[in-house]
Tab-separated table of N, CA and C in Angstrom:
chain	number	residue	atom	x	y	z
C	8	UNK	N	-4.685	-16.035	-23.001
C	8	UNK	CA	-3.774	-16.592	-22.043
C	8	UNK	C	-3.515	-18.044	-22.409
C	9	UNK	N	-2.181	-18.583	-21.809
C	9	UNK	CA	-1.855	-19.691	-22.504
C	9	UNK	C	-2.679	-20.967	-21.872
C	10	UNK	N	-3.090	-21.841	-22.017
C	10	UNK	CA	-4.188	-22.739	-21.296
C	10	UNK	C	-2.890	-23.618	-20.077
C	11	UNK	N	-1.459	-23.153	-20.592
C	11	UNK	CA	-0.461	-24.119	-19.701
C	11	UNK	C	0.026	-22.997	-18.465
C	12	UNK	N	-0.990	-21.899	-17.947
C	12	UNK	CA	-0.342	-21.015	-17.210
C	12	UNK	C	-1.494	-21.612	-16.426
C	13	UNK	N	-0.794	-21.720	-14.947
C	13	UNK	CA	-1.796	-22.490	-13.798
C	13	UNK	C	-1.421	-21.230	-12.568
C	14	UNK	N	-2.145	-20.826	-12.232
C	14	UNK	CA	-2.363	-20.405	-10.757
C	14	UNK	C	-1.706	-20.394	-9.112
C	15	UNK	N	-0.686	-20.143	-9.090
C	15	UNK	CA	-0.358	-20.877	-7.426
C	15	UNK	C	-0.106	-19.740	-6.306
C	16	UNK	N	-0.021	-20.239	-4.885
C	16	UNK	CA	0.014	-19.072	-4.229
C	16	UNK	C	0.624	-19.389	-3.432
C	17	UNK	N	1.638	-19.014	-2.882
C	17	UNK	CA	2.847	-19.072	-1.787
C	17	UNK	C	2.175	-18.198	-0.394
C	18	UNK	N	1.773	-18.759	0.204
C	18	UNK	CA	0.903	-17.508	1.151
C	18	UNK	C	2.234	-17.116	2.696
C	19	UNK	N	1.617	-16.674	3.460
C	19	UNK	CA	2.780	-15.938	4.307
C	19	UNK	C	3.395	-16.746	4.930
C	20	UNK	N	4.936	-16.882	5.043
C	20	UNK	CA	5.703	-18.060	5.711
C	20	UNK	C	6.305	-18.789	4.650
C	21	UNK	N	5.736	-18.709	3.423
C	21	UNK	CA	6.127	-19.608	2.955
C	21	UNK	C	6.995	-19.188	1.643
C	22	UNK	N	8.067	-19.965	1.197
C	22	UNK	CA	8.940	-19.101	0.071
C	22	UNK	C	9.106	-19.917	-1.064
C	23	UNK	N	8.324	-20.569	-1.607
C	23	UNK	CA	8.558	-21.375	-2.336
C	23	UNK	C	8.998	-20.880	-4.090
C	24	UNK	N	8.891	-19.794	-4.191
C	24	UNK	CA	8.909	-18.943	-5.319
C	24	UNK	C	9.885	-18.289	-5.062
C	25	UNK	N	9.880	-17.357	-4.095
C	25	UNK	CA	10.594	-16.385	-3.268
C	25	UNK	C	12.404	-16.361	-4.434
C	26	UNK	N	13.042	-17.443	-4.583
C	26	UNK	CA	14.230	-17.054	-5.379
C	26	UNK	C	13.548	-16.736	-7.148
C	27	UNK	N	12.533	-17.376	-7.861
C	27	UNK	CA	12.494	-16.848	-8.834
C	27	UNK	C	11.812	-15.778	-9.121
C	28	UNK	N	10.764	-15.138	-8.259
C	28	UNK	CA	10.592	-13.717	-7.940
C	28	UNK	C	11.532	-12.870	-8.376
C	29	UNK	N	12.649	-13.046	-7.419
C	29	UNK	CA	13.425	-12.172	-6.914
C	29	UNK	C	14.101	-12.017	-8.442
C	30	UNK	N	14.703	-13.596	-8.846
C	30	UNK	CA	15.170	-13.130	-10.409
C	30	UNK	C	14.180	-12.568	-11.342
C	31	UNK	N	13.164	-12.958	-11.409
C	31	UNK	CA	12.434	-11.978	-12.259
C	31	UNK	C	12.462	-10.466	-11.955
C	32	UNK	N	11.969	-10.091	-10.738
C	32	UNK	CA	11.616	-8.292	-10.581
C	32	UNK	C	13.255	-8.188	-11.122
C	33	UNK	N	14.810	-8.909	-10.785
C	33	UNK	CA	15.954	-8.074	-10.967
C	33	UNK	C	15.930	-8.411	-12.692
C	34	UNK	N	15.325	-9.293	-13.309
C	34	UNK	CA	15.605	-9.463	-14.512
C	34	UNK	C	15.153	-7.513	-15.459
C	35	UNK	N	13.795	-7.546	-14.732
C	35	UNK	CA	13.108	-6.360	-14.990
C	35	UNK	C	13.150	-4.846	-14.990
C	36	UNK	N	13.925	-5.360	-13.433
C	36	UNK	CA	15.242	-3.927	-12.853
C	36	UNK	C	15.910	-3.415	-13.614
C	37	UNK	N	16.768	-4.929	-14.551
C	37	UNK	CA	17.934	-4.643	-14.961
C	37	UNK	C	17.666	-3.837	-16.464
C	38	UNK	N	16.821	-4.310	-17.060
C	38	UNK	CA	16.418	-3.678	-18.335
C	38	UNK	C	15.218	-2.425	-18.458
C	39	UNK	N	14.839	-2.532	-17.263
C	39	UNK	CA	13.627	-1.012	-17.478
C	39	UNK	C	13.986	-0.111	-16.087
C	40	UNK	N	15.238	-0.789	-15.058
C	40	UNK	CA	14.982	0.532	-13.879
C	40	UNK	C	13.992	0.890	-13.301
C	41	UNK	N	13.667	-0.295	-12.727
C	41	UNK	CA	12.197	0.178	-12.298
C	41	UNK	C	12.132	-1.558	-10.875
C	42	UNK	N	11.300	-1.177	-9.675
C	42	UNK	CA	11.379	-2.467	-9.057
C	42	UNK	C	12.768	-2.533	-8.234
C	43	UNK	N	13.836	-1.415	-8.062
C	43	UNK	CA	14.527	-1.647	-6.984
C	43	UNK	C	14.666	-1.968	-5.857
C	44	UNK	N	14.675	-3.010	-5.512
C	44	UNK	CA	14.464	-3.012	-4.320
C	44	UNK	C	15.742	-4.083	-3.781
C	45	UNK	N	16.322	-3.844	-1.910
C	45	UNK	CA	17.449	-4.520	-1.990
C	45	UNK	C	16.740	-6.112	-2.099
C	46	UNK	N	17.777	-7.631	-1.853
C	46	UNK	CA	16.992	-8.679	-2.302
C	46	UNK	C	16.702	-8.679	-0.472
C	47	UNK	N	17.467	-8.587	0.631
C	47	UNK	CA	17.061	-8.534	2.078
C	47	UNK	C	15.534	-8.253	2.021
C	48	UNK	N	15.386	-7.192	1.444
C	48	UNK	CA	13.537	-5.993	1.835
C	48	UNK	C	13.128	-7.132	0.974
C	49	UNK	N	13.296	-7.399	0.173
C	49	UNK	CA	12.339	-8.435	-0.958
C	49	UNK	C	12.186	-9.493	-0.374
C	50	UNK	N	12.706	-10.542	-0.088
C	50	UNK	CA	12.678	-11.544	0.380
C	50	UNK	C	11.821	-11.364	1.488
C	51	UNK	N	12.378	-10.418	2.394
C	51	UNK	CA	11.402	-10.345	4.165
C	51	UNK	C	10.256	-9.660	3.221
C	52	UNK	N	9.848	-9.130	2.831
C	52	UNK	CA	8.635	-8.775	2.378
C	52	UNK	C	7.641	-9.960	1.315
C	53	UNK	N	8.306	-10.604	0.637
C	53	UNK	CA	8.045	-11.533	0.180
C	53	UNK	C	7.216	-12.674	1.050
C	54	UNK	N	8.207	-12.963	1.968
C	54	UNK	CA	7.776	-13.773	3.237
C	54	UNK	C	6.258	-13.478	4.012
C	55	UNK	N	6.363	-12.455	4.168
C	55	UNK	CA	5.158	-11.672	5.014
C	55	UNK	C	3.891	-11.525	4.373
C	56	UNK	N	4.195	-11.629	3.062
C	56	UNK	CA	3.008	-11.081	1.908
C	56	UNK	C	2.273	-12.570	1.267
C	57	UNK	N	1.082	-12.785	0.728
C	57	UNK	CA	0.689	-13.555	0.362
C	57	UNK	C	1.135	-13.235	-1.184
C	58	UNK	N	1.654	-13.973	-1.463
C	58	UNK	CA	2.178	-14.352	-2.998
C	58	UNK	C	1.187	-15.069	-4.103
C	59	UNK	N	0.665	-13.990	-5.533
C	59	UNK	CA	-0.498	-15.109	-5.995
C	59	UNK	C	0.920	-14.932	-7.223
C	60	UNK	N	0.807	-16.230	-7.695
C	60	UNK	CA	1.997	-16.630	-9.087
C	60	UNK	C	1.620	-16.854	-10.126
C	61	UNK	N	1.399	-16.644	-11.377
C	61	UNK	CA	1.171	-17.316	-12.173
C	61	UNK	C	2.139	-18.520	-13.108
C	62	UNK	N	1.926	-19.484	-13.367
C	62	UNK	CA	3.380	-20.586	-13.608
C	62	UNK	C	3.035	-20.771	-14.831
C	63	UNK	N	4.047	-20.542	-15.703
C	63	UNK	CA	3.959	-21.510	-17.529
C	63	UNK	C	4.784	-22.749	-17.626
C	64	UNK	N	4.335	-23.999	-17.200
C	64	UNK	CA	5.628	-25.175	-17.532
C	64	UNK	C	6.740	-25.297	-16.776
C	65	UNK	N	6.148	-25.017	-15.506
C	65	UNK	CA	6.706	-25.101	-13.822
C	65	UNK	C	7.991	-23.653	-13.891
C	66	UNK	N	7.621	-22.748	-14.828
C	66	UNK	CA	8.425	-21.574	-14.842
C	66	UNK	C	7.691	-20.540	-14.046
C	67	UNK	N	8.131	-19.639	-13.007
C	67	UNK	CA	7.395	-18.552	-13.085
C	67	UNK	C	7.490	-17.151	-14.041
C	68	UNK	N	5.908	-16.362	-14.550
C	68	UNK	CA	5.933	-15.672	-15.307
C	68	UNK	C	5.287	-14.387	-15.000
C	69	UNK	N	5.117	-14.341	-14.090
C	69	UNK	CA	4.070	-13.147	-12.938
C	69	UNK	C	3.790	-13.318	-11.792
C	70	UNK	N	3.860	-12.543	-10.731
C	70	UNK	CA	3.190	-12.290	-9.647
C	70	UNK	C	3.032	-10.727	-8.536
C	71	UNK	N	2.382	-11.199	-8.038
C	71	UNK	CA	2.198	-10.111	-7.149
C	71	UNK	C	1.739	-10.574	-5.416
C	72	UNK	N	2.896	-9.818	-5.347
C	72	UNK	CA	2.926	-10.221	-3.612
C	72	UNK	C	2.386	-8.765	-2.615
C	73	UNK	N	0.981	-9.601	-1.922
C	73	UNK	CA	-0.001	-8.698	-1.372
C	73	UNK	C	0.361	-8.890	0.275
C	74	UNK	N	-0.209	-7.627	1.071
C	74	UNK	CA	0.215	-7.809	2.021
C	74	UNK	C	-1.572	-8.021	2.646
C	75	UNK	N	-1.715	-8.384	3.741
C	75	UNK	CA	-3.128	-8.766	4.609
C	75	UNK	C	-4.213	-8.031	4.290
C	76	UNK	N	-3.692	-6.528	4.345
C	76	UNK	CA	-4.805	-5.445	4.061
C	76	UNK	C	-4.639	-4.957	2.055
C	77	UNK	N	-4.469	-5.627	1.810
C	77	UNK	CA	-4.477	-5.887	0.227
C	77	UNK	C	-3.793	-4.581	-0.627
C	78	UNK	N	-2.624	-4.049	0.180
C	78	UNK	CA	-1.728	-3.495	-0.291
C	78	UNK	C	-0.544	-4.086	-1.480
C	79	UNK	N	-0.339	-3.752	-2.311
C	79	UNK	CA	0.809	-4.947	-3.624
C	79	UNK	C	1.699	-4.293	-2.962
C	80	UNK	N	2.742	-5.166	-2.887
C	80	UNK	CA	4.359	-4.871	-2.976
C	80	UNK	C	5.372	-4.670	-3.678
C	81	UNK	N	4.935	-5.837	-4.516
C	81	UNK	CA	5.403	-6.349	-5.679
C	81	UNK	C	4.483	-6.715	-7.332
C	82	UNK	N	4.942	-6.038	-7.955
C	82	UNK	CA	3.897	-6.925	-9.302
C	82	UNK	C	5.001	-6.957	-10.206
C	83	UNK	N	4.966	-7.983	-10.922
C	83	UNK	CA	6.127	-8.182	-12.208
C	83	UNK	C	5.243	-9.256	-13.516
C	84	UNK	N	5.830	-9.427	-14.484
C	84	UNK	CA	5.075	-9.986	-15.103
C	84	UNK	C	6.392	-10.006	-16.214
C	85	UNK	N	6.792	-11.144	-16.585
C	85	UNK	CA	7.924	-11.241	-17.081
C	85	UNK	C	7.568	-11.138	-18.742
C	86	UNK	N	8.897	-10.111	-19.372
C	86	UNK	CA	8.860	-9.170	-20.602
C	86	UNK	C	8.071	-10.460	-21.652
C	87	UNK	N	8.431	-11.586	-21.786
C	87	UNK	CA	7.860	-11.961	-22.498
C	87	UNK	C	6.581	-12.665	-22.456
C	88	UNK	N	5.921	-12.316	-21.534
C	88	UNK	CA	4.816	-12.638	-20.800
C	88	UNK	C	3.597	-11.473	-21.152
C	89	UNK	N	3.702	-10.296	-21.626
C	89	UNK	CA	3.311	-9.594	-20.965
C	89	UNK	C	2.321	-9.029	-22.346
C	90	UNK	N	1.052	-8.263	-21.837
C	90	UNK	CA	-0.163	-8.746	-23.092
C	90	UNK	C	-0.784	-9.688	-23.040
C	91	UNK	N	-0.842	-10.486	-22.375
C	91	UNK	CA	-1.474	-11.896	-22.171
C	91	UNK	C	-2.525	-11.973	-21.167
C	92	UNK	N	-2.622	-10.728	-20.814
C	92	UNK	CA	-3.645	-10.577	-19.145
C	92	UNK	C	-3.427	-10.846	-18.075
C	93	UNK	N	-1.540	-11.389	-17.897
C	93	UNK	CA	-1.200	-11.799	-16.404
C	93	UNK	C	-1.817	-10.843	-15.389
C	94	UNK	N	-1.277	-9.518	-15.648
C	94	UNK	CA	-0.761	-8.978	-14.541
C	94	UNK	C	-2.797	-8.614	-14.087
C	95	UNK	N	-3.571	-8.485	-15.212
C	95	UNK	CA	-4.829	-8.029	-14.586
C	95	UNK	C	-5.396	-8.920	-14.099
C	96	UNK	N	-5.070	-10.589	-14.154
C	96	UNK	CA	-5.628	-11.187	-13.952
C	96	UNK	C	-5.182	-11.629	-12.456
C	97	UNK	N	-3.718	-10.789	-12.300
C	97	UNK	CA	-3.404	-10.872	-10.899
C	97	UNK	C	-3.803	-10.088	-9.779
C	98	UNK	N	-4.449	-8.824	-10.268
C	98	UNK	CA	-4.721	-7.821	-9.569
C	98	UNK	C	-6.489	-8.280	-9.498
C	99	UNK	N	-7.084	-8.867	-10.369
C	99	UNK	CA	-8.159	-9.516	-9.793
C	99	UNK	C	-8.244	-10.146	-9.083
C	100	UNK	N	-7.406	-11.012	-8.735
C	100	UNK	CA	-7.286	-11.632	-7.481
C	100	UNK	C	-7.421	-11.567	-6.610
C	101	UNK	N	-6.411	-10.443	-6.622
C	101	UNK	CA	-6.523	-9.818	-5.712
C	101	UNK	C	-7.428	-8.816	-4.806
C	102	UNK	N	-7.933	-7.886	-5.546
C	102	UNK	CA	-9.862	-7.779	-5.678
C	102	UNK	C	-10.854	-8.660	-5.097
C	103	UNK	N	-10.812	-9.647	-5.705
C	103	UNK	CA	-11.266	-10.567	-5.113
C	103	UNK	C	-11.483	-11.327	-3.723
C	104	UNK	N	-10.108	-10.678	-3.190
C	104	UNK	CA	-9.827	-10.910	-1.609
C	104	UNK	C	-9.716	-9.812	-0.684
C	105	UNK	N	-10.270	-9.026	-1.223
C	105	UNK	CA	-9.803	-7.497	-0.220
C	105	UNK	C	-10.490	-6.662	-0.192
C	106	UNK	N	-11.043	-5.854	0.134
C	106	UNK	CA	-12.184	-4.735	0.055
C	106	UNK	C	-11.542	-3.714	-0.295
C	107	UNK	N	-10.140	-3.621	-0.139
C	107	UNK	CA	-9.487	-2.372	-0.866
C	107	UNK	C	-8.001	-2.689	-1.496
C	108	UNK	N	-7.844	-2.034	-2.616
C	108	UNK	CA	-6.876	-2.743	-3.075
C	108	UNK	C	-5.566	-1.078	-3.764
C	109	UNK	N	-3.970	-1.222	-2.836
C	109	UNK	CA	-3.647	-0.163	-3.254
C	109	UNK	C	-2.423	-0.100	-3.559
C	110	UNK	N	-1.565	0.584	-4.318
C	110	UNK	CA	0.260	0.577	-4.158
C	110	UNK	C	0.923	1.724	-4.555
C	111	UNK	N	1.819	1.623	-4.836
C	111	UNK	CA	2.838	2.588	-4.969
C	111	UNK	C	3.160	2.361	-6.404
C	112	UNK	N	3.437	3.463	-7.120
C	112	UNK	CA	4.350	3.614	-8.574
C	112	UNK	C	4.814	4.888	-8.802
C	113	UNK	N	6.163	4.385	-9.510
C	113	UNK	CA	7.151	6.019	-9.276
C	113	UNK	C	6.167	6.718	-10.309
C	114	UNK	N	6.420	7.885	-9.883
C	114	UNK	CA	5.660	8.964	-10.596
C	114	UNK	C	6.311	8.695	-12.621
C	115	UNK	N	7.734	8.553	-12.217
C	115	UNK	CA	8.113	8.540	-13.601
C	115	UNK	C	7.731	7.104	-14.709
C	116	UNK	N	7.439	6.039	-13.633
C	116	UNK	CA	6.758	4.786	-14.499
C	116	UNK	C	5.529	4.631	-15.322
C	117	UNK	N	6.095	5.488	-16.566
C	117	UNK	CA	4.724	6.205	-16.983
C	117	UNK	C	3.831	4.478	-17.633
C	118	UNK	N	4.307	3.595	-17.913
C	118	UNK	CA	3.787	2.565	-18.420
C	118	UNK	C	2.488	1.449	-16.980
C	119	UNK	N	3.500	1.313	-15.879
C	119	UNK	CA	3.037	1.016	-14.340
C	119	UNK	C	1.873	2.363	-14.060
C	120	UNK	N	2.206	3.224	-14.686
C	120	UNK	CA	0.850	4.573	-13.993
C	120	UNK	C	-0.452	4.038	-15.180
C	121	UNK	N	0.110	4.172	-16.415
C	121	UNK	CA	-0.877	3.818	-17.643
C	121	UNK	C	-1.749	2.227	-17.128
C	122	UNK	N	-1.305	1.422	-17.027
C	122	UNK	CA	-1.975	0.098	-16.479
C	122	UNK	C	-2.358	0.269	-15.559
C	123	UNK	N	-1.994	1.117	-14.618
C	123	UNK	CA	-2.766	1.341	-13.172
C	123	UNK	C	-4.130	1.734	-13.589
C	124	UNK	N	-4.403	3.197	-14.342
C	124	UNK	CA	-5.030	3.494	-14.902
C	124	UNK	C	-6.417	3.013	-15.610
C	125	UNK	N	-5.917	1.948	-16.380
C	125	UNK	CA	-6.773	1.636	-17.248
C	125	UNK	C	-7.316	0.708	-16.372
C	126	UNK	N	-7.104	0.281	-15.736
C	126	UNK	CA	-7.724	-0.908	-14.586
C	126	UNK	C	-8.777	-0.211	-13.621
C	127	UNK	N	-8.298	1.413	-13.438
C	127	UNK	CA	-9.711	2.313	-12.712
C	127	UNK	C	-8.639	2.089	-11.260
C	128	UNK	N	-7.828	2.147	-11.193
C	128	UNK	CA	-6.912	2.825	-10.032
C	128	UNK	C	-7.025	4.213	-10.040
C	129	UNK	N	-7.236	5.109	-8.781
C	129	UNK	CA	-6.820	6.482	-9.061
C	129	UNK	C	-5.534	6.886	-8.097
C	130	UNK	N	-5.523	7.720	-8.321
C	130	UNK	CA	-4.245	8.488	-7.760
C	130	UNK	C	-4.580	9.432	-6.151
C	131	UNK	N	-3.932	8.707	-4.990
C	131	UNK	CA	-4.643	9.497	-4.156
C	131	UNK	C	-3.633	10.804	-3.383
C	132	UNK	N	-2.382	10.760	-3.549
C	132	UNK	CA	-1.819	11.599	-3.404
C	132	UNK	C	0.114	11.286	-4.014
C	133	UNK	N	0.367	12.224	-3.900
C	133	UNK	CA	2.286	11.666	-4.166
C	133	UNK	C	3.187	11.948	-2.848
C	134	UNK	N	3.936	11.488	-2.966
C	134	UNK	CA	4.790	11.309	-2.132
C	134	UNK	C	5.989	11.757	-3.159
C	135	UNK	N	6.739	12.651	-2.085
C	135	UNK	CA	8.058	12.932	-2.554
C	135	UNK	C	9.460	12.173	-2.169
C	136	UNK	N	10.293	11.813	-3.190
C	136	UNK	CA	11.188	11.241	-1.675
C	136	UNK	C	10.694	10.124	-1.239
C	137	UNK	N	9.842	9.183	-1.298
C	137	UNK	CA	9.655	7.820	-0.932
C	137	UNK	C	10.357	6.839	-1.291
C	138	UNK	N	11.178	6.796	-2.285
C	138	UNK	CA	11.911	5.832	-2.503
C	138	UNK	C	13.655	5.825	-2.148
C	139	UNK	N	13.974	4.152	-1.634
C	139	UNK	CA	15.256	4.846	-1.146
C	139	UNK	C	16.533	5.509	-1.863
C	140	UNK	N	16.148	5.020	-3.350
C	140	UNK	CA	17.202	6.508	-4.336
C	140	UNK	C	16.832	7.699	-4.313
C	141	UNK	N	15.558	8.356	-3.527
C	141	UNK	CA	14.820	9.284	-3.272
C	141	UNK	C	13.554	10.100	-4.772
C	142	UNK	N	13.479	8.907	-5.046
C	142	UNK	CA	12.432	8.846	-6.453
C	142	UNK	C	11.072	9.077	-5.904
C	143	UNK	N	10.338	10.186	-6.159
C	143	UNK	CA	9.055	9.922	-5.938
C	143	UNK	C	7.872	9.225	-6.346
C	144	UNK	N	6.623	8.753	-5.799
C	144	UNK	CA	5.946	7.806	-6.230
C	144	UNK	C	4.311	9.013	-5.910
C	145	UNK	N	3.675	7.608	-6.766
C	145	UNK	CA	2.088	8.403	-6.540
C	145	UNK	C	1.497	7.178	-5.268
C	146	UNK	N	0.713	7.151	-4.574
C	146	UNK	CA	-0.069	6.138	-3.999
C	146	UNK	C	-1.096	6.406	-4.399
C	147	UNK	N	-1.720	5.002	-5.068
C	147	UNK	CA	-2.944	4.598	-5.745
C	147	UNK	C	-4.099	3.686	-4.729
C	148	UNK	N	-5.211	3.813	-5.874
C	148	UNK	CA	-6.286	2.542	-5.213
C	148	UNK	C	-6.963	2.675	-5.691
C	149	UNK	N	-7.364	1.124	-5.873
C	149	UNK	CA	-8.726	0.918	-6.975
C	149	UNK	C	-9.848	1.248	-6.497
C	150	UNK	N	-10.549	1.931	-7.499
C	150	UNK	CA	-11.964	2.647	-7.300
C	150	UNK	C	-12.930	1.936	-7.829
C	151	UNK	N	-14.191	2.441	-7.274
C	151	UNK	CA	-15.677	1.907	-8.666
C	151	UNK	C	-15.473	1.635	-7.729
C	152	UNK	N	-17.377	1.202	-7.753
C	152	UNK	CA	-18.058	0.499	-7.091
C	152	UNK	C	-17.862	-0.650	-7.848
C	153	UNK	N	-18.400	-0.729	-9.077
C	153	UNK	CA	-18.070	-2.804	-9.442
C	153	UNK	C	-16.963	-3.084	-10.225
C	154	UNK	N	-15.430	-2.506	-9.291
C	154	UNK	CA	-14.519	-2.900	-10.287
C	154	UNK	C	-14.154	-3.967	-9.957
C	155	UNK	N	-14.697	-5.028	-9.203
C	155	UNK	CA	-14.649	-6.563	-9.398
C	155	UNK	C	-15.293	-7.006	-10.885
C	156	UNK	N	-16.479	-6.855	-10.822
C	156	UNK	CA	-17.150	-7.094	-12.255
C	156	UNK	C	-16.176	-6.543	-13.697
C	157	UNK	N	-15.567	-5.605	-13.842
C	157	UNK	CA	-14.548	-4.963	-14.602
C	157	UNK	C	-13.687	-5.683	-14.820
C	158	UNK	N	-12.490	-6.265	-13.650
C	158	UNK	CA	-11.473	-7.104	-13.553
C	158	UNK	C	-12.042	-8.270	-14.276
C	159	UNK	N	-13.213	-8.851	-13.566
C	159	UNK	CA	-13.357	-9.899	-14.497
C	159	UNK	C	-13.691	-9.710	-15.565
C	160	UNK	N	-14.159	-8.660	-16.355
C	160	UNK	CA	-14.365	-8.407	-18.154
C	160	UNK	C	-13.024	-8.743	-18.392
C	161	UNK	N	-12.310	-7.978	-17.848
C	161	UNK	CA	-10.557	-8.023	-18.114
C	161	UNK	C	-9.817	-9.413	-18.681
C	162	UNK	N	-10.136	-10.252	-17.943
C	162	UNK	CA	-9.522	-11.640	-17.744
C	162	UNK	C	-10.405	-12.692	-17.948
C	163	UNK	N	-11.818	-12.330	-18.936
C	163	UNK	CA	-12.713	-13.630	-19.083
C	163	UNK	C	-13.125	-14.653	-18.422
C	164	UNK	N	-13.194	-14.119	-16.659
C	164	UNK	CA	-13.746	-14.667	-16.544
C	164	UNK	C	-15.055	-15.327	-16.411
């Protein structure tokens, strides 16, 4: 990871990220179809959710916006960002703050299912039809007993 990527967190109420979010997940949308969401639901969800960011050179390059009971909403990790351990090092975080940690990915995001995966997420049932183009998704959640200790192998710390 780059030693110039710093940490920040927009917590609920607050939007301080909230527009380059939004361009990132549509940057992401636009080239992999994936992360639809309208910018209304994003934004109010954005708002509500504690936001952890990761920043390169006052740019944002990842985040994931969690809701109280440590549900993700959002995770993105921008294309040229990505390999670098953002996104696990965001979901540790998140770990870190929650006793359970869970989300949604379309069934067809076979890359979002693969990283779910390898992180020791399992799959707890699907949903048909959950999405509003009517795309189905799996709902996940991280398992293990010490997949805190794991996350941190992940991300050195």
């Amino acid at each position: 990871m780059s030693v110039n990527v710093e940490k920040r967190v927009d917590p609920p109420g607050e939007s301080d990220y909230a527009t380059a979010a939004w361009e990132l997940k549509e940057r992401i949308r636009s080239a992999e179809g994936v992360l639809r969401q309208r910018r209304g639901f994003f934004v109010d969800a954005y708002r509500r959710s504690t936001a952890h960011l990761l920043v390169e050179n006052d740019r944002l390059v990842a985040f994931a916006s969690v809701r109280r009971d440590g549900y993700i909403l959002f995770l993105a990790v921008h294309p040229d960002h990505r390999g670098r351990g953002h996104a696990e090092r965001l979901i540790a975080d998140v770990a870190e703050q929650h006793r359970s940690v869970t989300c949604h990915a379309r069934t067809t995001n076979r890359s979002a299912l693969g990283f779910y995966e390898h992180l020791g997420f399992e799959v707890i049932r699907r949903i048909d039809g959950y999405y509003e183009d009517g795309g189905d998704a799996y709902y996940l959640k991280l398992g293990g007993e010490s997949i805190r200790e794991r996350l941190s192998g992940f991300v050195g710390r």
